mmCIF file of C-alpha atoms and ligand atoms in Angstrom:
data_model
loop_
_atom_site.group_PDB
_atom_site.id
_atom_site.type_symbol
_atom_site.label_atom_id
_atom_site.label_comp_id
_atom_site.label_asym_id
_atom_site.label_seq_id
_atom_site.Cartn_x
_atom_site.Cartn_y
_atom_site.Cartn_z
ATOM 1 C CA MET A 1 147.564 21.154 21.887
ATOM 2 C CA THR A 2 143.863 21.446 21.012
ATOM 3 C CA THR A 3 142.041 20.301 17.935
ATOM 4 C CA LYS A 4 139.208 22.809 18.859
ATOM 5 C CA THR A 5 139.247 26.433 17.805
ATOM 6 C CA LEU A 6 141.104 28.147 20.643
ATOM 7 C CA ALA A 7 139.503 31.280 22.048
ATOM 8 C CA LEU A 8 141.140 33.938 24.469
ATOM 9 C CA VAL A 9 138.831 36.243 26.411
ATOM 10 C CA THR A 10 140.660 39.102 28.395
ATOM 11 C CA GLY A 11 138.933 40.024 31.584
ATOM 12 C CA GLY A 12 137.324 36.543 31.352
ATOM 13 C CA VAL A 13 136.463 36.097 34.910
ATOM 14 C CA GLY A 14 134.655 39.441 35.183
ATOM 15 C CA GLY A 15 130.860 40.029 34.481
ATOM 16 C CA ILE A 16 130.654 40.432 30.877
ATOM 17 C CA GLY A 17 133.786 38.357 30.281
ATOM 18 C CA SER A 18 132.772 35.161 32.027
ATOM 19 C CA ALA A 19 129.538 35.221 30.122
ATOM 20 C CA ILE A 20 131.437 35.408 26.887
ATOM 21 C CA CYS A 21 133.618 32.435 28.010
ATOM 22 C CA GLU A 22 130.412 30.460 28.847
ATOM 23 C CA GLU A 23 128.790 31.342 25.435
ATOM 24 C CA LEU A 24 132.048 30.232 23.612
ATOM 25 C CA VAL A 25 132.606 26.972 25.324
ATOM 26 C CA GLN A 26 128.901 26.020 24.772
ATOM 27 C CA ARG A 27 129.594 26.896 20.907
ATOM 28 C CA GLY A 28 132.395 24.152 21.021
ATOM 29 C CA TYR A 29 135.595 26.445 21.355
ATOM 30 C CA GLN A 30 138.318 25.537 23.590
ATOM 31 C CA VAL A 31 138.242 28.755 26.006
ATOM 32 C CA LEU A 32 140.802 30.359 27.986
ATOM 33 C CA ALA A 33 139.892 33.182 30.408
ATOM 34 C CA ASN A 34 142.529 35.701 31.048
ATOM 35 C CA TYR A 35 142.652 37.483 34.409
ATOM 36 C CA HIS A 36 144.828 39.972 36.052
ATOM 37 C CA PRO A 37 147.888 38.463 38.258
ATOM 38 C CA SER A 38 146.444 40.028 41.360
ATOM 39 C CA GLU A 39 143.030 38.045 40.818
ATOM 40 C CA GLU A 40 144.420 34.605 40.860
ATOM 41 C CA ALA A 41 142.142 33.411 43.920
ATOM 42 C CA ARG A 42 139.026 34.858 42.213
ATOM 43 C CA ALA A 43 140.128 33.170 38.914
ATOM 44 C CA LYS A 44 140.510 29.700 40.640
ATOM 45 C CA ASP A 45 137.193 30.167 42.379
ATOM 46 C CA LYS A 46 135.577 31.016 38.879
ATOM 47 C CA GLN A 47 137.174 28.066 37.271
ATOM 48 C CA LYS A 48 136.004 25.721 40.027
ATOM 49 C CA ALA A 49 132.460 26.920 39.655
ATOM 50 C CA TRP A 50 132.711 26.557 35.948
ATOM 51 C CA LYS A 51 133.926 22.932 36.446
ATOM 52 C CA ASN A 52 131.063 22.164 38.796
ATOM 53 C CA ALA A 53 128.702 23.435 36.050
ATOM 54 C CA GLY A 54 130.253 21.006 33.539
ATOM 55 C CA LEU A 55 132.176 23.752 31.686
ATOM 56 C CA ASP A 56 135.786 23.201 30.893
ATOM 57 C CA ILE A 57 137.524 26.763 30.818
ATOM 58 C CA GLY A 58 141.125 27.373 31.056
ATOM 59 C CA ILE A 59 142.521 30.347 33.171
ATOM 60 C CA VAL A 60 145.524 32.338 32.116
ATOM 61 C CA SER A 61 147.166 35.185 34.066
ATOM 62 C CA GLY A 62 148.492 38.324 32.502
ATOM 63 C CA ASP A 63 148.356 42.137 33.009
ATOM 64 C CA VAL A 64 146.745 43.393 29.577
ATOM 65 C CA ALA A 65 148.064 47.009 30.529
ATOM 66 C CA SER A 66 151.602 45.563 30.144
ATOM 67 C CA PHE A 67 153.081 44.725 26.752
ATOM 68 C CA ALA A 68 155.778 42.576 28.485
ATOM 69 C CA SER A 69 153.342 40.757 30.588
ATOM 70 C CA CYS A 70 151.058 39.943 27.483
ATOM 71 C CA THR A 71 154.092 38.748 25.580
ATOM 72 C CA ASP A 72 154.796 36.048 28.456
ATOM 73 C CA MET A 73 151.249 35.259 28.501
ATOM 74 C CA ALA A 74 151.052 34.630 24.907
ATOM 75 C CA LYS A 75 154.293 32.448 24.889
ATOM 76 C CA ALA A 76 152.719 30.270 27.620
ATOM 77 C CA ILE A 77 149.616 29.945 25.799
ATOM 78 C CA LYS A 78 151.177 28.992 22.543
ATOM 79 C CA GLU A 79 153.456 26.313 24.124
ATOM 80 C CA LYS A 80 150.483 24.716 26.080
ATOM 81 C CA PHE A 81 147.444 25.342 23.787
ATOM 82 C CA GLY A 82 148.385 26.415 20.281
ATOM 83 C CA THR A 83 147.376 29.146 18.165
ATOM 84 C CA VAL A 84 144.442 31.820 19.354
ATOM 85 C CA GLN A 85 142.140 32.205 16.612
ATOM 86 C CA VAL A 86 139.266 34.050 18.404
ATOM 87 C CA LEU A 87 140.452 37.036 20.637
ATOM 88 C CA VAL A 88 137.805 38.834 22.688
ATOM 89 C CA ASN A 89 139.523 41.950 24.189
ATOM 90 C CA CYS A 90 137.039 42.487 27.165
ATOM 91 C CA ALA A 91 139.276 43.743 29.938
ATOM 92 C CA GLY A 92 138.248 47.082 31.185
ATOM 93 C CA ILE A 93 137.927 49.432 34.027
ATOM 94 C CA THR A 94 136.180 52.593 35.069
ATOM 95 C CA ARG A 95 137.420 55.661 36.988
ATOM 96 C CA ASP A 96 134.314 58.070 36.622
ATOM 97 C CA LYS A 97 134.926 61.547 37.361
ATOM 98 C CA THR A 98 134.237 65.062 35.865
ATOM 99 C CA LEU A 99 137.353 66.180 33.985
ATOM 100 C CA LYS A 100 137.539 68.927 36.606
ATOM 101 C CA LYS A 101 138.262 66.240 39.191
ATOM 102 C CA MET A 102 140.077 63.755 37.195
ATOM 103 C CA GLU A 103 143.829 63.167 38.038
ATOM 104 C CA GLU A 104 146.500 62.058 35.557
ATOM 105 C CA ALA A 105 146.382 58.570 37.173
ATOM 106 C CA ASP A 106 142.619 58.216 36.506
ATOM 107 C CA TRP A 107 143.184 59.024 32.903
ATOM 108 C CA ALA A 108 146.254 56.555 32.514
ATOM 109 C CA ALA A 109 144.704 53.714 34.292
ATOM 110 C CA VAL A 110 141.726 53.685 32.141
ATOM 111 C CA LEU A 111 143.652 54.257 28.675
ATOM 112 C CA HIS A 112 146.130 51.590 29.625
ATOM 113 C CA VAL A 113 143.682 48.822 30.696
ATOM 114 C CA ASN A 114 140.917 49.630 28.185
ATOM 115 C CA LEU A 115 142.826 50.871 25.039
ATOM 116 C CA ASP A 116 146.663 50.034 25.242
ATOM 117 C CA SER A 117 145.532 46.382 26.090
ATOM 118 C CA VAL A 118 143.957 46.013 22.698
ATOM 119 C CA PHE A 119 147.391 46.623 21.188
ATOM 120 C CA ASN A 120 149.289 44.527 23.607
ATOM 121 C CA VAL A 121 147.071 41.461 23.249
ATOM 122 C CA THR A 122 146.052 41.656 19.691
ATOM 123 C CA LYS A 123 149.808 42.110 18.495
ATOM 124 C CA GLN A 124 150.564 38.739 20.054
ATOM 125 C CA PHE A 125 147.948 36.647 18.299
ATOM 126 C CA ILE A 126 147.166 38.660 14.947
ATOM 127 C CA ASP A 127 150.100 37.002 12.861
ATOM 128 C CA GLY A 128 148.879 33.478 14.063
ATOM 129 C CA MET A 129 145.558 34.254 12.713
ATOM 130 C CA THR A 130 146.523 35.465 9.437
ATOM 131 C CA GLU A 131 148.896 32.679 8.890
ATOM 132 C CA ALA A 132 146.102 30.351 9.767
ATOM 133 C CA GLY A 133 143.931 32.085 7.197
ATOM 134 C CA PHE A 134 141.193 32.444 9.967
ATOM 135 C CA GLY A 135 140.616 34.798 12.816
ATOM 136 C CA ARG A 136 138.054 36.844 14.815
ATOM 137 C CA VAL A 137 139.132 39.814 17.009
ATOM 138 C CA VAL A 138 136.019 41.226 18.959
ATOM 139 C CA ASN A 139 136.635 44.388 21.059
ATOM 140 C CA ILE A 140 134.101 45.141 23.829
ATOM 141 C CA SER A 141 133.614 48.746 23.308
ATOM 142 C CA SER A 142 130.598 50.485 25.037
ATOM 143 C CA VAL A 143 127.575 52.772 24.271
ATOM 144 C CA ASN A 144 129.555 55.507 26.018
ATOM 145 C CA GLY A 145 132.361 55.385 23.467
ATOM 146 C CA LYS A 146 129.559 56.194 20.766
ATOM 147 C CA LYS A 147 127.786 58.838 22.654
ATOM 148 C CA GLY A 148 129.958 60.097 25.370
ATOM 149 C CA GLN A 149 128.872 60.042 28.916
ATOM 150 C CA PHE A 150 129.065 62.763 31.606
ATOM 151 C CA GLY A 151 132.086 61.856 34.173
ATOM 152 C CA GLN A 152 133.594 59.571 31.519
ATOM 153 C CA ALA A 153 136.113 61.419 29.406
ATOM 154 C CA ASN A 154 138.684 58.612 30.047
ATOM 155 C CA TYR A 155 136.393 55.661 29.405
ATOM 156 C CA SER A 156 134.586 57.181 26.438
ATOM 157 C CA ALA A 157 137.976 58.122 24.726
ATOM 158 C CA ALA A 158 139.270 54.674 25.355
ATOM 159 C CA LYS A 159 136.201 52.918 24.126
ATOM 160 C CA ALA A 160 135.945 55.245 20.936
ATOM 161 C CA GLY A 161 139.681 54.287 20.437
ATOM 162 C CA MET A 162 138.877 50.542 20.378
ATOM 163 C CA HIS A 163 136.682 50.987 17.504
ATOM 164 C CA GLY A 164 139.224 53.146 15.632
ATOM 165 C CA PHE A 165 141.654 50.428 16.203
ATOM 166 C CA ALA A 166 139.178 47.880 14.777
ATOM 167 C CA MET A 167 138.151 49.899 11.741
ATOM 168 C CA ALA A 168 141.977 50.051 10.882
ATOM 169 C CA LEU A 169 143.066 46.416 11.588
ATOM 170 C CA ALA A 170 139.986 45.220 9.797
ATOM 171 C CA GLN A 171 141.367 46.559 6.459
ATOM 172 C CA GLU A 172 144.934 45.192 7.188
ATOM 173 C CA VAL A 173 143.865 41.663 7.689
ATOM 174 C CA ALA A 174 140.595 41.270 5.709
ATOM 175 C CA ARG A 175 142.224 39.323 2.812
ATOM 176 C CA LYS A 176 143.724 36.758 5.387
ATOM 177 C CA GLY A 177 140.275 35.624 6.587
ATOM 178 C CA VAL A 178 140.418 37.609 9.793
ATOM 179 C CA THR A 179 137.660 39.720 10.894
ATOM 180 C CA VAL A 180 137.870 42.632 13.593
ATOM 181 C CA ASN A 181 134.641 43.979 15.133
ATOM 182 C CA CYS A 182 133.285 45.848 18.013
ATOM 183 C CA VAL A 183 130.536 45.160 20.296
ATOM 184 C CA SER A 184 129.216 48.286 22.212
ATOM 185 C CA PRO A 185 127.140 47.202 25.032
ATOM 186 C CA GLY A 186 124.789 49.460 27.092
ATOM 187 C CA TYR A 187 124.549 49.439 30.919
ATOM 188 C CA THR A 188 124.883 45.854 31.841
ATOM 189 C CA ASN A 189 124.187 44.025 34.940
ATOM 190 C CA THR A 190 127.707 43.528 36.487
ATOM 191 C CA ALA A 191 129.810 44.614 39.490
ATOM 192 C CA MET A 192 130.977 47.710 37.354
ATOM 193 C CA MET A 193 127.457 49.097 38.057
ATOM 194 C CA GLN A 194 128.016 49.154 41.823
ATOM 195 C CA ALA A 195 130.544 52.208 41.267
ATOM 196 C CA ILE A 196 127.710 54.356 39.908
ATOM 197 C CA PRO A 197 125.580 56.211 42.734
ATOM 198 C CA GLU A 198 122.280 54.612 43.063
ATOM 199 C CA ASP A 199 120.278 57.686 42.128
ATOM 200 C CA VAL A 200 122.536 58.335 39.062
ATOM 201 C CA LEU A 201 122.001 54.730 37.975
ATOM 202 C CA LYS A 202 118.190 55.038 38.188
ATOM 203 C CA GLN A 203 118.191 58.055 36.253
ATOM 204 C CA ILE A 204 120.255 56.274 33.576
ATOM 205 C CA VAL A 205 118.038 53.170 33.536
ATOM 206 C CA ALA A 206 115.037 55.567 33.237
ATOM 207 C CA GLN A 207 116.534 56.831 29.859
ATOM 208 C CA VAL A 208 116.853 53.354 28.456
ATOM 209 C CA PRO A 209 113.940 52.577 26.084
ATOM 210 C CA MET A 210 114.038 48.998 27.367
ATOM 211 C CA GLN A 211 113.894 50.227 31.070
ATOM 212 C CA ARG A 212 116.318 47.891 32.363
ATOM 213 C CA LEU A 213 120.028 46.848 32.413
ATOM 214 C CA ALA A 214 121.118 44.206 29.860
ATOM 215 C CA GLU A 215 122.212 40.727 31.250
ATOM 216 C CA PRO A 216 125.729 39.698 30.488
ATOM 217 C CA ASP A 217 124.528 36.572 28.462
ATOM 218 C CA GLU A 218 122.660 39.042 25.848
ATOM 219 C CA ILE A 219 126.268 40.757 25.257
ATOM 220 C CA ALA A 220 127.872 37.362 24.948
ATOM 221 C CA TYR A 221 125.323 36.216 22.445
ATOM 222 C CA VAL A 222 126.581 39.083 20.098
ATOM 223 C CA VAL A 223 130.309 37.962 20.604
ATOM 224 C CA GLY A 224 129.168 34.301 19.882
ATOM 225 C CA PHE A 225 127.605 35.330 16.668
ATOM 226 C CA LEU A 226 130.636 37.450 15.477
ATOM 227 C CA ALA A 227 133.022 34.594 16.279
ATOM 228 C CA ASP A 228 131.169 32.138 14.131
ATOM 229 C CA LYS A 229 132.627 31.117 10.977
ATOM 230 C CA ARG A 230 129.558 32.054 9.179
ATOM 231 C CA ALA A 231 130.066 35.778 10.261
ATOM 232 C CA GLY A 232 132.789 35.806 7.948
ATOM 233 C CA TYR A 233 131.707 38.919 5.818
ATOM 234 C CA ILE A 234 131.228 41.287 8.866
ATOM 235 C CA THR A 235 134.343 43.277 9.506
ATOM 236 C CA GLY A 236 135.055 46.645 10.950
ATOM 237 C CA ALA A 237 131.571 46.862 12.291
ATOM 238 C CA ASN A 238 130.399 48.156 15.644
ATOM 239 C CA ILE A 239 127.170 46.280 16.815
ATOM 240 C CA SER A 240 125.347 47.908 19.593
ATOM 241 C CA ALA A 241 123.468 45.992 22.384
ATOM 242 C CA ASN A 242 122.275 48.887 24.377
ATOM 243 C CA GLY A 243 118.360 48.491 24.776
ATOM 244 C CA GLY A 244 117.817 51.522 22.634
ATOM 245 C CA LEU A 245 119.926 53.849 24.825
ATOM 246 C CA PHE A 246 121.585 55.377 21.655
ATOM 247 C CA ILE A 247 120.213 54.450 18.379
ATOM 248 C CA SER A 248 122.241 55.431 15.304
ATOM 249 C CA PHE A 249 123.010 54.201 11.899
HETATM 250 N N1 CAA B 301 124.567 65.744 32.675
HETATM 251 C C1 CAA B 301 124.674 67.057 33.131
HETATM 252 N N2 CAA B 301 124.937 67.468 34.210
HETATM 253 C C2 CAA B 301 125.164 66.518 35.307
HETATM 254 C C3 CAA B 301 124.942 65.086 34.911
HETATM 255 C C4 CAA B 301 124.697 64.615 33.584
HETATM 256 N N3 CAA B 301 124.543 63.410 33.265
HETATM 257 N N4 CAA B 301 125.307 64.451 35.951
HETATM 258 C C5 CAA B 301 125.568 65.253 36.998
HETATM 259 N N5 CAA B 301 125.475 66.570 36.523
HETATM 260 C C6 CAA B 301 125.691 67.871 37.251
HETATM 261 C C7 CAA B 301 125.195 67.795 38.602
HETATM 262 O O1 CAA B 301 123.672 68.151 38.560
HETATM 263 C C8 CAA B 301 125.937 68.717 39.364
HETATM 264 O O2 CAA B 301 125.416 70.011 38.936
HETATM 265 P P1 CAA B 301 125.622 71.195 40.162
HETATM 266 O O3 CAA B 301 127.180 71.338 40.483
HETATM 267 O O4 CAA B 301 125.036 72.319 39.471
HETATM 268 O O5 CAA B 301 124.902 70.887 41.362
HETATM 269 C C9 CAA B 301 127.296 68.636 38.614
HETATM 270 O O6 CAA B 301 126.998 68.101 37.175
HETATM 271 C C10 CAA B 301 128.362 67.737 39.374
HETATM 272 O O7 CAA B 301 127.774 66.419 39.652
HETATM 273 P P2 CAA B 301 128.030 65.577 40.795
HETATM 274 O O8 CAA B 301 128.048 66.432 42.037
HETATM 275 O O9 CAA B 301 127.152 64.405 40.759
HETATM 276 O O10 CAA B 301 129.673 65.195 40.486
HETATM 277 P P3 CAA B 301 130.412 64.079 41.121
HETATM 278 O O11 CAA B 301 131.711 64.376 40.869
HETATM 279 O O12 CAA B 301 130.025 63.895 42.513
HETATM 280 O O13 CAA B 301 129.928 62.774 40.280
HETATM 281 C C11 CAA B 301 130.171 61.337 38.392
HETATM 282 C C12 CAA B 301 130.120 62.725 38.948
HETATM 283 C C13 CAA B 301 131.159 60.429 39.347
HETATM 284 C C14 CAA B 301 130.469 61.220 37.070
HETATM 285 C C15 CAA B 301 128.640 60.763 38.795
HETATM 286 O O14 CAA B 301 127.662 61.584 38.162
HETATM 287 C C16 CAA B 301 128.436 59.351 38.120
HETATM 288 O O15 CAA B 301 129.095 58.369 38.618
HETATM 289 N N6 CAA B 301 127.868 59.306 36.879
HETATM 290 C C17 CAA B 301 127.748 58.081 36.277
HETATM 291 C C18 CAA B 301 128.821 57.841 35.174
HETATM 292 C C19 CAA B 301 128.521 56.718 34.216
HETATM 293 O O16 CAA B 301 127.325 56.661 33.503
HETATM 294 N N7 CAA B 301 129.366 55.708 34.373
HETATM 295 C C20 CAA B 301 129.047 54.564 33.446
HETATM 296 C C21 CAA B 301 129.707 53.410 34.400
HETATM 297 S S1 CAA B 301 129.314 51.835 33.681
HETATM 298 C C22 CAA B 301 130.295 51.873 32.250
HETATM 299 O O17 CAA B 301 130.909 52.406 31.903
HETATM 300 C C23 CAA B 301 129.907 50.436 31.408
HETATM 301 C C24 CAA B 301 129.479 50.844 30.093
HETATM 302 O O18 CAA B 301 130.204 50.555 29.052
HETATM 303 C C25 CAA B 301 128.059 51.346 29.894
#
């Protein structure tokens, strides 16, 4: 059991997820990075690299698209580490296609991993947070959940849904010291970008007022801010970090 505040980051060995783990561990949290059971080798390598860099980050297996798998993961975490008080729902995938070409499987995979996961994981830990009188839930949404994106009917719907969830849950747990927010990154320098055709990505970056991708640590910094005890009056918010790609109020 830990005396530090325990944080769990889903998709924690991915591009943005691993930067969030690093931000949180440097801020003094005990951090667990969740990974999909099929990515055990990658997760172990990542953990080794963290260790070599002097960062003590745990890894926990669990398929966030499966409620049963999340229940097992939560049980193991509670037994070994205690109550998760900071939860970052970061696991996500893309299956970009125009709706004309999108198969039911493309829709289902993206909705299961990006949106159902938020229920599957948050449900495991929210009571622990309210009982402790402190908690932080941060969903990693997307600029494309706010503005929509050509070829992303599935992803845009899931990412918008994450914020609907956050706005509702924020009201349910506000009295118990638990905040629920979203961070909506713009296009970020991770492996996810490799699925975008080069010419399309170039056109997208040209539309970003900052004329560049975000770096993962620029997204992680916002998560660190929201996780902080001093951010206790911010709830139900959706904070953009998109280089000006979509400016709204
Ligand atoms: N707006 C309007 N029309 C567009 C368009 C756009 N943005 N993009 C393409 N079109 C047009 C094309 O010009 C083409 O027109 P014609 O048929 O008249 O020639 C038509 O739509 C079909 O385009 P494609 O042939 O390119 O269609 P495709 O099926 O081969 O590819 C796609 C479509 C897979 C969606 C591809 O355009 C693509 O990958 N786009 C990028 C999607 C994207 O931004 N994904 C973000 C991933 S990263 C992420 O999601 C992280 C995050 O949170 C930001």
